[in-house]
Coordinates of C-alpha atoms (C1' of nucleotides) in Angstrom, one line a residue:
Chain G
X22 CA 105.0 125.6 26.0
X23 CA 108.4 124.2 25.4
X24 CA 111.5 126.2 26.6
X25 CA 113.8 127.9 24.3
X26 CA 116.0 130.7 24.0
X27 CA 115.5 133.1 21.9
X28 CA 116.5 132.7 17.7
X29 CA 120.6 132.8 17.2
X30 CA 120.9 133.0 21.4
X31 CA 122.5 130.3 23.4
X32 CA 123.3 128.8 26.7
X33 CA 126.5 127.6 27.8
X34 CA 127.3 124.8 29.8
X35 CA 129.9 125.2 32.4
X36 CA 132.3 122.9 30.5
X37 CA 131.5 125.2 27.6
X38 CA 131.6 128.7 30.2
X39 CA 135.3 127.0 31.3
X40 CA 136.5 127.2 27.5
X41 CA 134.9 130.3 27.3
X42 CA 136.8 131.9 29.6
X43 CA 139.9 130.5 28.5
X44 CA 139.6 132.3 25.8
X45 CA 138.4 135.7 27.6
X46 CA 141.6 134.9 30.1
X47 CA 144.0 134.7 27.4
X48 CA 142.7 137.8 25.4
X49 CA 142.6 140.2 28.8
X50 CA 146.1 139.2 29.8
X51 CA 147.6 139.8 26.6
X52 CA 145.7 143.4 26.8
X53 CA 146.7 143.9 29.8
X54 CA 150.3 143.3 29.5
X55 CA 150.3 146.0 26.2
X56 CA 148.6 148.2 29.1
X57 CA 144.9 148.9 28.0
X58 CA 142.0 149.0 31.0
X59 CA 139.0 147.7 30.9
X60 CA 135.4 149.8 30.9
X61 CA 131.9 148.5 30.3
X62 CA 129.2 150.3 28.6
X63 CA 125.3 149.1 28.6
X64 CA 124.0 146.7 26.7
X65 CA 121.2 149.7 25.3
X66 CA 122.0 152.9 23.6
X67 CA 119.8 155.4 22.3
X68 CA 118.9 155.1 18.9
X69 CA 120.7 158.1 17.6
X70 CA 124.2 156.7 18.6
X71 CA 124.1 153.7 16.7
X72 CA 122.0 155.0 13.8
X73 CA 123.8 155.4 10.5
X74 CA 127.1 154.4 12.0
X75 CA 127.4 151.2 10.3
X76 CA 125.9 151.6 6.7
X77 CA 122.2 151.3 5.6
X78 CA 122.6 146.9 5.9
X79 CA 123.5 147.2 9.7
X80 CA 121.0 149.7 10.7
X81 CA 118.6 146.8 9.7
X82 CA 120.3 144.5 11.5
X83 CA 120.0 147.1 14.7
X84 CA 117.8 145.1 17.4
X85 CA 115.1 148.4 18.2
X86 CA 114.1 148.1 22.3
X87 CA 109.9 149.4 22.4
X88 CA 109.0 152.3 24.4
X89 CA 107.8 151.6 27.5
X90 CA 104.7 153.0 28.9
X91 CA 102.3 153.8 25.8
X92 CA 104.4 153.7 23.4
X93 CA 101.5 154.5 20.5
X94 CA 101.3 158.4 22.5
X95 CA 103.0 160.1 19.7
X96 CA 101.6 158.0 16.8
X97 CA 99.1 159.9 15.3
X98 CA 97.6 157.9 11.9
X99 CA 99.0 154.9 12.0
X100 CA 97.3 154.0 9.6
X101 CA 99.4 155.9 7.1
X102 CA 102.6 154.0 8.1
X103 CA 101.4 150.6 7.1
X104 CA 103.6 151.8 3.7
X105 CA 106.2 152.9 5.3
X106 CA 106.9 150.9 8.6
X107 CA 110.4 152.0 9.1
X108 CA 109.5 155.7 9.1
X109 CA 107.2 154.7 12.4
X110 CA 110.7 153.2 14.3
X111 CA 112.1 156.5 16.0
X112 CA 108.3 157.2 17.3
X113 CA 108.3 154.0 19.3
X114 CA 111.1 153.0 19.8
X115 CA 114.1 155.7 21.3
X116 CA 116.5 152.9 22.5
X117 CA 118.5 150.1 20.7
X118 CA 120.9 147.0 21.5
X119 CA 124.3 147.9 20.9
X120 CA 125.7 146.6 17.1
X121 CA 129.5 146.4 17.9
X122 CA 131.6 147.9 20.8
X123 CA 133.6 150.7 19.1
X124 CA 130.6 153.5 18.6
X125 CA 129.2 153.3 22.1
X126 CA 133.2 153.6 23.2
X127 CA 133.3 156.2 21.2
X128 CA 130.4 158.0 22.7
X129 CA 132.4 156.9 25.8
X130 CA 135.1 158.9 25.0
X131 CA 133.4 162.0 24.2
X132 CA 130.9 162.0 27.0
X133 CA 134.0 161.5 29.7
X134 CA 136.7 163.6 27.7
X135 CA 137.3 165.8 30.6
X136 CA 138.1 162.6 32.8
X137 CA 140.6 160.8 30.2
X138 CA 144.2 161.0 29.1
X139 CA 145.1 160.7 25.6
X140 CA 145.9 158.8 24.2
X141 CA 143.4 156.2 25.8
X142 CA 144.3 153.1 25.9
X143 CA 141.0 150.6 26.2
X144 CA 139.6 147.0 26.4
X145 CA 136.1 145.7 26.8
X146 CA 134.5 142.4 26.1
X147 CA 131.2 142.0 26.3
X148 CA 128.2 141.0 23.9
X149 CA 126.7 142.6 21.7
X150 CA 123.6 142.1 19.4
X151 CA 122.7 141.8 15.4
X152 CA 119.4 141.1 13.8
X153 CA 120.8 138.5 11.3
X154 CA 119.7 135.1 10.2
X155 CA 121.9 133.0 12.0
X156 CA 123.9 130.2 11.2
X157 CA 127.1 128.6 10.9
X158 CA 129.6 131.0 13.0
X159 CA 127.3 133.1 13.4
X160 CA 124.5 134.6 16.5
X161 CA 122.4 136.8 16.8
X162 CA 124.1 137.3 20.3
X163 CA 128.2 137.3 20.6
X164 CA 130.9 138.2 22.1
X165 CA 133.4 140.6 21.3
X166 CA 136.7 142.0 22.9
X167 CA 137.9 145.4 21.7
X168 CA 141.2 146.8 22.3
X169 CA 141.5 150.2 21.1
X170 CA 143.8 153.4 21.2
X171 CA 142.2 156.8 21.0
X172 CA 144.2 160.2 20.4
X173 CA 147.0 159.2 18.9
X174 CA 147.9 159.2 15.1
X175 CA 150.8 157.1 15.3
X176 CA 151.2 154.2 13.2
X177 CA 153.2 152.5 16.0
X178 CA 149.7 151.6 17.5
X179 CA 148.7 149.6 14.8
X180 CA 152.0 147.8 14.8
X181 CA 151.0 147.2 18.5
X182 CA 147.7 145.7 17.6
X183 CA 149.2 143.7 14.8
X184 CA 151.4 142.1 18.1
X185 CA 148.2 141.6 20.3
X186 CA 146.6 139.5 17.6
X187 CA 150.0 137.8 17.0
X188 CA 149.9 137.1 20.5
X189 CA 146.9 136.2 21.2
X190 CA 146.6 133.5 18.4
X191 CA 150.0 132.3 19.4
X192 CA 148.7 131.6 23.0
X193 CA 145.6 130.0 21.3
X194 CA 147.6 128.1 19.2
X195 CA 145.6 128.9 16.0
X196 CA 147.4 130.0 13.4
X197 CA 146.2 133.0 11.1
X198 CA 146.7 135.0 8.5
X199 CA 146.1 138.7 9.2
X200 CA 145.1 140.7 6.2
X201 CA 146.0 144.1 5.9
X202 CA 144.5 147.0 3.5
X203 CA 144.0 151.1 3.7
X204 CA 141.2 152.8 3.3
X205 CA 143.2 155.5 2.0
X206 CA 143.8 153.3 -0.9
X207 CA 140.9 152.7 -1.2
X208 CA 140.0 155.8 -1.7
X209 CA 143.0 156.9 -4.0
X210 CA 141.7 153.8 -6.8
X211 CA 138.3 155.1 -6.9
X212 CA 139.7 158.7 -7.7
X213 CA 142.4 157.8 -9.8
X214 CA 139.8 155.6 -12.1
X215 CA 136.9 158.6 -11.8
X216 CA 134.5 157.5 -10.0
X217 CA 135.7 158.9 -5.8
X218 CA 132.5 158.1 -4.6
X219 CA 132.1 154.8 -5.1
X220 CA 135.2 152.9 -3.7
X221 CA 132.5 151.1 -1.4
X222 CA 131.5 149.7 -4.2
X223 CA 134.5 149.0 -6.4
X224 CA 135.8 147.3 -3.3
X225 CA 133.0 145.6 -2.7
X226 CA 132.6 144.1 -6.6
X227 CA 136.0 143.6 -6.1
X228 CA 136.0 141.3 -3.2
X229 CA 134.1 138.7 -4.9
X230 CA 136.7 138.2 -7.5
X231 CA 137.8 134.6 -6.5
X232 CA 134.2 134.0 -5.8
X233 CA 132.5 134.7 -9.0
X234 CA 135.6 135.5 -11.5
X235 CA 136.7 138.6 -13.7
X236 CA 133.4 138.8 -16.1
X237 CA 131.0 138.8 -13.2
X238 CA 133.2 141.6 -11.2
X239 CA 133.0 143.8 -14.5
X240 CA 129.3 142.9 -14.2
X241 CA 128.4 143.9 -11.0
X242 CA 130.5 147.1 -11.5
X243 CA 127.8 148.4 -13.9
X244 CA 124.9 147.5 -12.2
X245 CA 126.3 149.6 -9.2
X246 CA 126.4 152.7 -12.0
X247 CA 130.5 152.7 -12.9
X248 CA 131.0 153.7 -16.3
X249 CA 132.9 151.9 -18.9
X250 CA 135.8 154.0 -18.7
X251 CA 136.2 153.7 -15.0
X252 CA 136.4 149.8 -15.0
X253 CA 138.6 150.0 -18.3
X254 CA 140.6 152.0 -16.3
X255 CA 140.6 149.0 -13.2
X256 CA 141.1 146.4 -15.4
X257 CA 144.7 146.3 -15.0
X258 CA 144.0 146.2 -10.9
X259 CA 141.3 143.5 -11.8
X260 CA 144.1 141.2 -13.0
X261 CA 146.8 141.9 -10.7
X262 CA 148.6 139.1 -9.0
X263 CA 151.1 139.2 -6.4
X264 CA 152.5 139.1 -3.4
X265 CA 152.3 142.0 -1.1
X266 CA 155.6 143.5 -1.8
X267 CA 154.6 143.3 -6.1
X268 CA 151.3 144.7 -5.1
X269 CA 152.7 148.1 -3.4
X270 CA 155.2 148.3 -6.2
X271 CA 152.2 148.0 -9.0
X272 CA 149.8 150.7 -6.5
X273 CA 153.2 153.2 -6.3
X274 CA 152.5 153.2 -10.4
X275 CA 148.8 152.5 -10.8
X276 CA 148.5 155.5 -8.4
X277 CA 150.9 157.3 -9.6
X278 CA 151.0 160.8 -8.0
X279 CA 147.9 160.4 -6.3
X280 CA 148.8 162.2 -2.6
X281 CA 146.0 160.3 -0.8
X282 CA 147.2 157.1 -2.9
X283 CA 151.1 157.5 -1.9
X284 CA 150.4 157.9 1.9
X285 CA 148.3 154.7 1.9
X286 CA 151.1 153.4 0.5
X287 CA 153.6 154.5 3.1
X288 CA 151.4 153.6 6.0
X289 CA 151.2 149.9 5.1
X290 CA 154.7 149.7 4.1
X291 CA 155.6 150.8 7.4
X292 CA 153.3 148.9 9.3
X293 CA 154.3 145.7 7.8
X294 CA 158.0 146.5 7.8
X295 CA 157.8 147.5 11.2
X296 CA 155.6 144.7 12.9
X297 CA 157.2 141.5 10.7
X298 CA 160.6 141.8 12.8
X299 CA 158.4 141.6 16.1
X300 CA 155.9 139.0 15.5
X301 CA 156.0 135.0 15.4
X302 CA 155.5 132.7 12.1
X303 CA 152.2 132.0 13.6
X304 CA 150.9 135.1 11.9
X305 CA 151.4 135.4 8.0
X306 CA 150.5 139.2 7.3
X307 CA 149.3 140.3 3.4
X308 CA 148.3 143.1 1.8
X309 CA 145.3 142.1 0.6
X310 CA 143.2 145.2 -1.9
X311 CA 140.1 143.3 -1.6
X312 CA 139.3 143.5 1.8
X313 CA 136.3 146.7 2.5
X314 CA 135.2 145.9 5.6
X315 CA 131.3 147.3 5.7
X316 CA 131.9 149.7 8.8
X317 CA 131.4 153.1 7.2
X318 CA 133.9 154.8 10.0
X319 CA 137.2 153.7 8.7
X320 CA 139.4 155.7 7.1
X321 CA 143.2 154.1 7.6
X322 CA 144.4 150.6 7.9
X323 CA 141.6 147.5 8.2
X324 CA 142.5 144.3 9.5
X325 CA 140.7 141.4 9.3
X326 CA 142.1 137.7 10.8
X327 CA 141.7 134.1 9.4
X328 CA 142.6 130.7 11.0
X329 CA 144.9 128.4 8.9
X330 CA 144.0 125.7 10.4
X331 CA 142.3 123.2 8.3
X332 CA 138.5 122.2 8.2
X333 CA 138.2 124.8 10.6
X334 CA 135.5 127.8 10.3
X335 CA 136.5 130.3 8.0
X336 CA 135.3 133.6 8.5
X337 CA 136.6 136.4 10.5
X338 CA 137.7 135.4 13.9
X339 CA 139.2 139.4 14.5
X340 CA 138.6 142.3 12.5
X341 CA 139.1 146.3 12.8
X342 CA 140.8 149.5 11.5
X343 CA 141.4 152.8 12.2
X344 CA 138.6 155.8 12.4
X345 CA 139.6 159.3 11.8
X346 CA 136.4 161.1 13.2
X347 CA 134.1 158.5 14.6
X348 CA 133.9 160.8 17.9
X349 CA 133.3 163.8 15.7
X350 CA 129.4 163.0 15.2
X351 CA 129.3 163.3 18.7
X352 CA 131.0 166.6 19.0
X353 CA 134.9 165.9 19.6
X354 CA 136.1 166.0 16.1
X355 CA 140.1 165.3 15.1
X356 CA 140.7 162.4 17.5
X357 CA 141.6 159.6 15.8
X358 CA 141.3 155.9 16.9
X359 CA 142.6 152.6 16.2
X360 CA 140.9 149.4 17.2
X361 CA 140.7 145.3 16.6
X362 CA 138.0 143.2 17.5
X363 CA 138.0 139.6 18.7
X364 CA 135.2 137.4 17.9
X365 CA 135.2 135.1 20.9
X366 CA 132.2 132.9 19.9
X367 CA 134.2 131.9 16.7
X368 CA 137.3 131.6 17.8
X369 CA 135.7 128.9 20.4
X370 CA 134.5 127.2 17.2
X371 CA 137.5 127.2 15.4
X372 CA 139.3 125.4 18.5
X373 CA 136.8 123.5 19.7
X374 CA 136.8 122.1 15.9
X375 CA 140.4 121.8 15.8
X376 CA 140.9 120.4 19.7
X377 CA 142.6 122.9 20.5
X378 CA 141.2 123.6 24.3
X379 CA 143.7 122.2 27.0
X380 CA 142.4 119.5 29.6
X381 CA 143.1 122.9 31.4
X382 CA 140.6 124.9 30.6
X383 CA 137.9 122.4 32.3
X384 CA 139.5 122.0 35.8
X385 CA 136.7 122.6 38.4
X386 CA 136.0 121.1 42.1
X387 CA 139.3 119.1 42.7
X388 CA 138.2 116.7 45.8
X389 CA 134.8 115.8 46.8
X390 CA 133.5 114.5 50.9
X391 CA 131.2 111.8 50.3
X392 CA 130.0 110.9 53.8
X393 CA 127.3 108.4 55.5
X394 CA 125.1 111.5 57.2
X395 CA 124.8 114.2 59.5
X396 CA 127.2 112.8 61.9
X397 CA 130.1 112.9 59.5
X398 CA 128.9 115.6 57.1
X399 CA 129.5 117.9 60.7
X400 CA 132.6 116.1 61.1
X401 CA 133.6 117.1 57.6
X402 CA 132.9 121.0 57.4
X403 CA 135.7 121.8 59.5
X404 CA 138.4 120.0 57.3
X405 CA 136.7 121.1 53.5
X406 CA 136.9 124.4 55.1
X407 CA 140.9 123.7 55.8
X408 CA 141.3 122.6 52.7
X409 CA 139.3 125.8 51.0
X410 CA 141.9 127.6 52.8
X411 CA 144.7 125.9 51.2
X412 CA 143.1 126.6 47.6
X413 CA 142.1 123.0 46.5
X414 CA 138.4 123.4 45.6
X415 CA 136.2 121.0 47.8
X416 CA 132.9 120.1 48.0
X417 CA 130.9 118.2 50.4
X418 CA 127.6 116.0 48.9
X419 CA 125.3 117.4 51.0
X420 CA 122.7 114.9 51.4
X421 CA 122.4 111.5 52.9
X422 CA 122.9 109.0 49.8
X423 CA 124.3 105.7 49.2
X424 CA 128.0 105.6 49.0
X425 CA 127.1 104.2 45.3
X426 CA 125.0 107.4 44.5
X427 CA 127.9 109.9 46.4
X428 CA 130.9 108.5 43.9
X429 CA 128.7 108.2 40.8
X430 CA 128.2 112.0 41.6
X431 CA 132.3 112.7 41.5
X432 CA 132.2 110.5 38.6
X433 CA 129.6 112.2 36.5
X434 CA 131.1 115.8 37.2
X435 CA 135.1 114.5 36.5
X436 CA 136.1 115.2 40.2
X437 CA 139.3 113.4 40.6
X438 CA 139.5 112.7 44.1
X439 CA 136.9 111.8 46.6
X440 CA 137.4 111.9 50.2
X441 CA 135.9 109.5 52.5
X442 CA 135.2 109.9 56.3
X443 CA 133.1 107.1 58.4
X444 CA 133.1 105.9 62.1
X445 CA 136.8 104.1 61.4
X446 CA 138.2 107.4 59.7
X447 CA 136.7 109.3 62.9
X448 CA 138.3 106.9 65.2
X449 CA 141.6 106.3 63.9
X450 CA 141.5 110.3 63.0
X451 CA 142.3 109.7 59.2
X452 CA 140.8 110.6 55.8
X453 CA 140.2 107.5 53.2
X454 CA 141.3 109.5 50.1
X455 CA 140.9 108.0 46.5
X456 CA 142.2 108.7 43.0
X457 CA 139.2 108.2 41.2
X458 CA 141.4 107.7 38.0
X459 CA 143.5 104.9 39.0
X460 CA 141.1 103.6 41.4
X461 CA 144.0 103.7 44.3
X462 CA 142.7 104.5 47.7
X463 CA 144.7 105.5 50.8
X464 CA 144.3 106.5 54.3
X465 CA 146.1 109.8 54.9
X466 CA 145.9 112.6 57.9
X467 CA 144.4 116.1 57.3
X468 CA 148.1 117.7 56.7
X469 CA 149.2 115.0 54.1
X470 CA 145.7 115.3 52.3
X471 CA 146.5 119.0 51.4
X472 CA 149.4 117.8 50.5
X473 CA 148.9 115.5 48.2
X474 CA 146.2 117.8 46.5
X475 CA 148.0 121.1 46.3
Chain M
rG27 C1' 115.4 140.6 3.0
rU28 C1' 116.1 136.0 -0.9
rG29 C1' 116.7 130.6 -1.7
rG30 C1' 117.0 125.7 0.2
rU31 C1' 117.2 121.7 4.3
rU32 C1' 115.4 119.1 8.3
rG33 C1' 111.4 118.5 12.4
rU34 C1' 109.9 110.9 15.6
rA35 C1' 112.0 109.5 23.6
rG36 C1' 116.4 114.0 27.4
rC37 C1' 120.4 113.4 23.0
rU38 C1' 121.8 111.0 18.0
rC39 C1' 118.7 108.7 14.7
rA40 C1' 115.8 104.1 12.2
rG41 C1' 110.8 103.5 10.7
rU42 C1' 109.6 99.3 3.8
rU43 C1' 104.3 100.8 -1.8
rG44 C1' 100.0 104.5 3.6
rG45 C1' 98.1 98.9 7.3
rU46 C1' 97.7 95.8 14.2
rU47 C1' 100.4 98.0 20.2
rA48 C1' 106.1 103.6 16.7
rG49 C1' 111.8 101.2 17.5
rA50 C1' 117.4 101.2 18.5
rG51 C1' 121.9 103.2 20.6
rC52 C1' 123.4 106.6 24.2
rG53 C1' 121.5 109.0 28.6
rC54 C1' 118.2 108.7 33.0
rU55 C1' 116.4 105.5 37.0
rG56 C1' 116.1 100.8 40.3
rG57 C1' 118.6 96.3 41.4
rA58 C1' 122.8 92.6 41.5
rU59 C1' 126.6 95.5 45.6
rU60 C1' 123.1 98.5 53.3
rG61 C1' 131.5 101.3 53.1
rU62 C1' 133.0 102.6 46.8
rG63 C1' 132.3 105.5 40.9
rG64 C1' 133.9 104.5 35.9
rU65 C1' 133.5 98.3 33.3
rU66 C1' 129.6 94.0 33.4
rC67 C1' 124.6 91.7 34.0
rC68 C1' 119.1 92.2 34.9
rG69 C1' 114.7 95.4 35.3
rG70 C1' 112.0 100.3 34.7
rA71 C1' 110.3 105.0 33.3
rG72 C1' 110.1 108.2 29.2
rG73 C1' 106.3 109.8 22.6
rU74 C1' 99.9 114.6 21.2
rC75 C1' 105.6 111.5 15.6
rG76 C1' 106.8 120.4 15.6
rU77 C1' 101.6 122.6 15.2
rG78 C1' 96.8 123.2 12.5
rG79 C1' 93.9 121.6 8.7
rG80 C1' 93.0 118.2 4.4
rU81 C1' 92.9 113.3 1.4
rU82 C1' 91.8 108.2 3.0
rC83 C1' 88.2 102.7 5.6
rG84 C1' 93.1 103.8 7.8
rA85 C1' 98.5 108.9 8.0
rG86 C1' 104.9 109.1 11.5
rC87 C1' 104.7 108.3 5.9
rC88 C1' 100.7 111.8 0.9
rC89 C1' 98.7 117.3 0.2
rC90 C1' 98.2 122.5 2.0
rA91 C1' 99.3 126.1 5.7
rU92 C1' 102.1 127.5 9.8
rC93 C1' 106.1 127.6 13.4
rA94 C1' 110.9 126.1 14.5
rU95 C1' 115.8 124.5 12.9
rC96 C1' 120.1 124.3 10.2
rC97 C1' 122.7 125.7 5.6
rA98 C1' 123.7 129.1 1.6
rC99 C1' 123.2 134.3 -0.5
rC100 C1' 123.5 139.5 1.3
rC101 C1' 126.4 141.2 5.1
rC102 C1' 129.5 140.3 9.1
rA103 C1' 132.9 138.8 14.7

RNA sequence: GUGGUUGUAGCUCAGUUGGUUAGAGCGCUGGAUUGUGGUUCCGGAGGUCGUGGGUUCGAGCCCCAUCAUCCACCCCA
């Protein structure tokens, strides 16, 4: 049998682990700084939490966890289900792997209510798992890091996660656009052409405009049952180009005195008017009408980040919005939440693409003991251990080797400095010490050793 | 779920119209050098050519199936 893992999973490397949790460092200071804490939830949720959360594509893409035990015990003819396989899912399997990180926090929130004050501030980064076909940018395993704020209407919470992306992309040194739209008008276009149940849909068709062009956006709008006089009536939004300033003035008309329409209106005015003054170039933010966002939960402002950077990956690298009632399926209804997403596993492309990772983010075991056997290696443990104690990170080979073998080892894992210790070290009480870069190699005492390497 | 791509050494790949014993670079390993890595030189190990079947005197190469992989669509971080 030859080893793998399992389809769209990986390994990682330590180099690749060290990059990784760059990234992870950088993200959790920034939260922590804004003054979210961290929680964990389980990798497995029942069923029932994550089902019909996400829309009928991501319950497919829901990894189901078997029974245990006899899981066939409440099967009767199963037979009969060989037509309809999916029906047979919630009688064997009652668990799942979580989808995303915001509906199991929000069973969090309702399950501990009595324990939290609102509005709760929270971060968590951990993996989480889809059924898709992988490939480029994306697994089947990844991770993400969600910073959320629950209980609190305010707007000022989206300028604030608006700042942690700016942030956090600044200490990357990616730069990104972050676009910005409203479900609310969303919502208020779907009404004000006649057809309020299907803005998933207009917004959908309406995404793909630079993709596949006006007549094959019309096209798609009928096939997904809009009527002639509805998309007569978005023509006009069809064709619309501007920036995000033209594009508010245009909705404020288009919309005219639509209430939902005019507040979605407001909301991103103000959050772009208040979060510009308070962020760095490094972010360009636009309104941009197109952008859905599958997640069936949101109901305010979606966000969803790009990297500028060229011949970099370019999907989403950070994506959320704000959900009205997500805790009311699970019995705590009016508590409304705002949350972003950061994709680590393709942010780490984009930068490991661009270069972006600093020398850094690989640093591991600063000076290695090579020795010439048990003698020394005893001799050694006392002075590795002093050194320990100063923070440098040593190692001592532990075996008996050639000299040759003991240095190639340094060499092969980028340890910069290797310290030497034989019978004329021991007698003369000194430590050879060399700079595996520059070759250099010196004969220094315990004290000037931690010196030198601090 | 739909369409396509590619599977040859640990890795990246070459392999002519089907023809003797399947190659290269890198990596690994031993030596030159029993107190010195990275550079250099010499040697060595390592392959069921993804898997199963078929065509043929003969298959890494052609055909079928299957699995894996990557890419695109859908959707998404």
């Amino acid at each position: 049998m030859k080893p793998s893992t399992p389809k769209g999973t990986r390994d990682f490397s330590p180099a690749e682990m060290a990059r990784r949790n760059y990234i992870f460092d950088t993200v959790k200071a920034v939260f922590r700084t804004h003054g979210f804490a961290q929680i964990e939830t389980p990798a497995m949720e029942n069923s029932e939490t994550l089902m019909g959360k996400y829309g009928e594509e991501g319950d497919r893409l829901i990894f189901k966890i078997l029974n245990s035990g006899d899981y066939l015990k409440d099967v009767t003819d199963l037979p009969s289900f060989a037509s309809r396989p999916s029906s047979l899912v919630p009688l064997i399997s009652e668990k799942a792997l979580r989808y995303d990180l915001t509906v199991p926090f929000a069973r969090y929130v309702v399950q501990h209510r009595n324990d939290l004050t609102f509005p709760f501030k929270r971060f968590q980064i951990q993996p989480v798992w889809r059924a898709d076909r992988p490939q480029k940018g994306r697994y089947r395993e990844f991770y993400q890091c969600d910073v959320d704020v629950i209980g609190s209407d305010s707007l000022l919470n989206e300028v604030e996660l608006v700042q942690i992306i700016d942030s956090v992309f600044g200490k990357l040194n990616i730069p990104v656009t972050l676009k910005l739209n409203n479900r609310k008008l969303l919502a208020a276009i779907a009404q004000e052409v006649g057809a309020p149940d299907a803005f998933v849909d207009i917004t959908v068709a309406l995404d793909k405009l630079d993709k596949i062009g006006e007549e094959k956006v019309v096209e798609e709008l009928k096939q997904r049952g809009i009527s002639d006089a509805s998309i007569e009536k978005l023509l006009p939004l069809i064709r619309f180009q501007g920036d995000t300033q033209q594009k508010l003035a245009f909705l404020a008309t288009f919309l005219g005195e639509n209430e939902l329409g005019q507040k979605g209106i407001a909301e991103v005015q103000t959050v772009i008017s208040t979060a510009q003054p308070l962020i760095s170039p490094n972010t360009v933010i636009e309104l941009d009408l197109t952008l859905a966002r599958g997640l069936n939960y949101y109901t305010g402002a979606i966000f969803e980040v790009k990297s500028n950077l060229p011949n970099t990956l370019t999907s989403t690298i950070c994506g959320g919005g704000r959900y009205d009632d997500l805790t009311g399926i699970f019995g705590l209804p009016n508590v409304s939440g705002v949350g972003i997403s950061f994709g680590a596993d393709r942010i780490y492309d984009v930068m490991l693409e661009a270069g972006l990772f600093p020398s850094s983010a690989q640093e591991g075991t600063k000076v290695l003991f090579v020795h010439f056997g048990e003698k020394e290696a005893q001799y050694c443990l006392p002075l590795v251990k002093q050194l320990r104690e100063a923070g440098i990170a040593t190692e001592l080979y532990p075996d008996d080797a050639k000299l040759k073998k003991q240095f190639g080892h340094a060499d092969s894992l980028g340890i910069p400095f290797v310290a030497m210790v034989g019978d004329s070290e021991m007698a003369e009480n000194v430590i050879g010490l060399k700079d595996m870069r520059s070759g250099e190699q010196v004969r220094v005492t315990v004290k000037e050793l931690v010196e030198r390497l601090s």
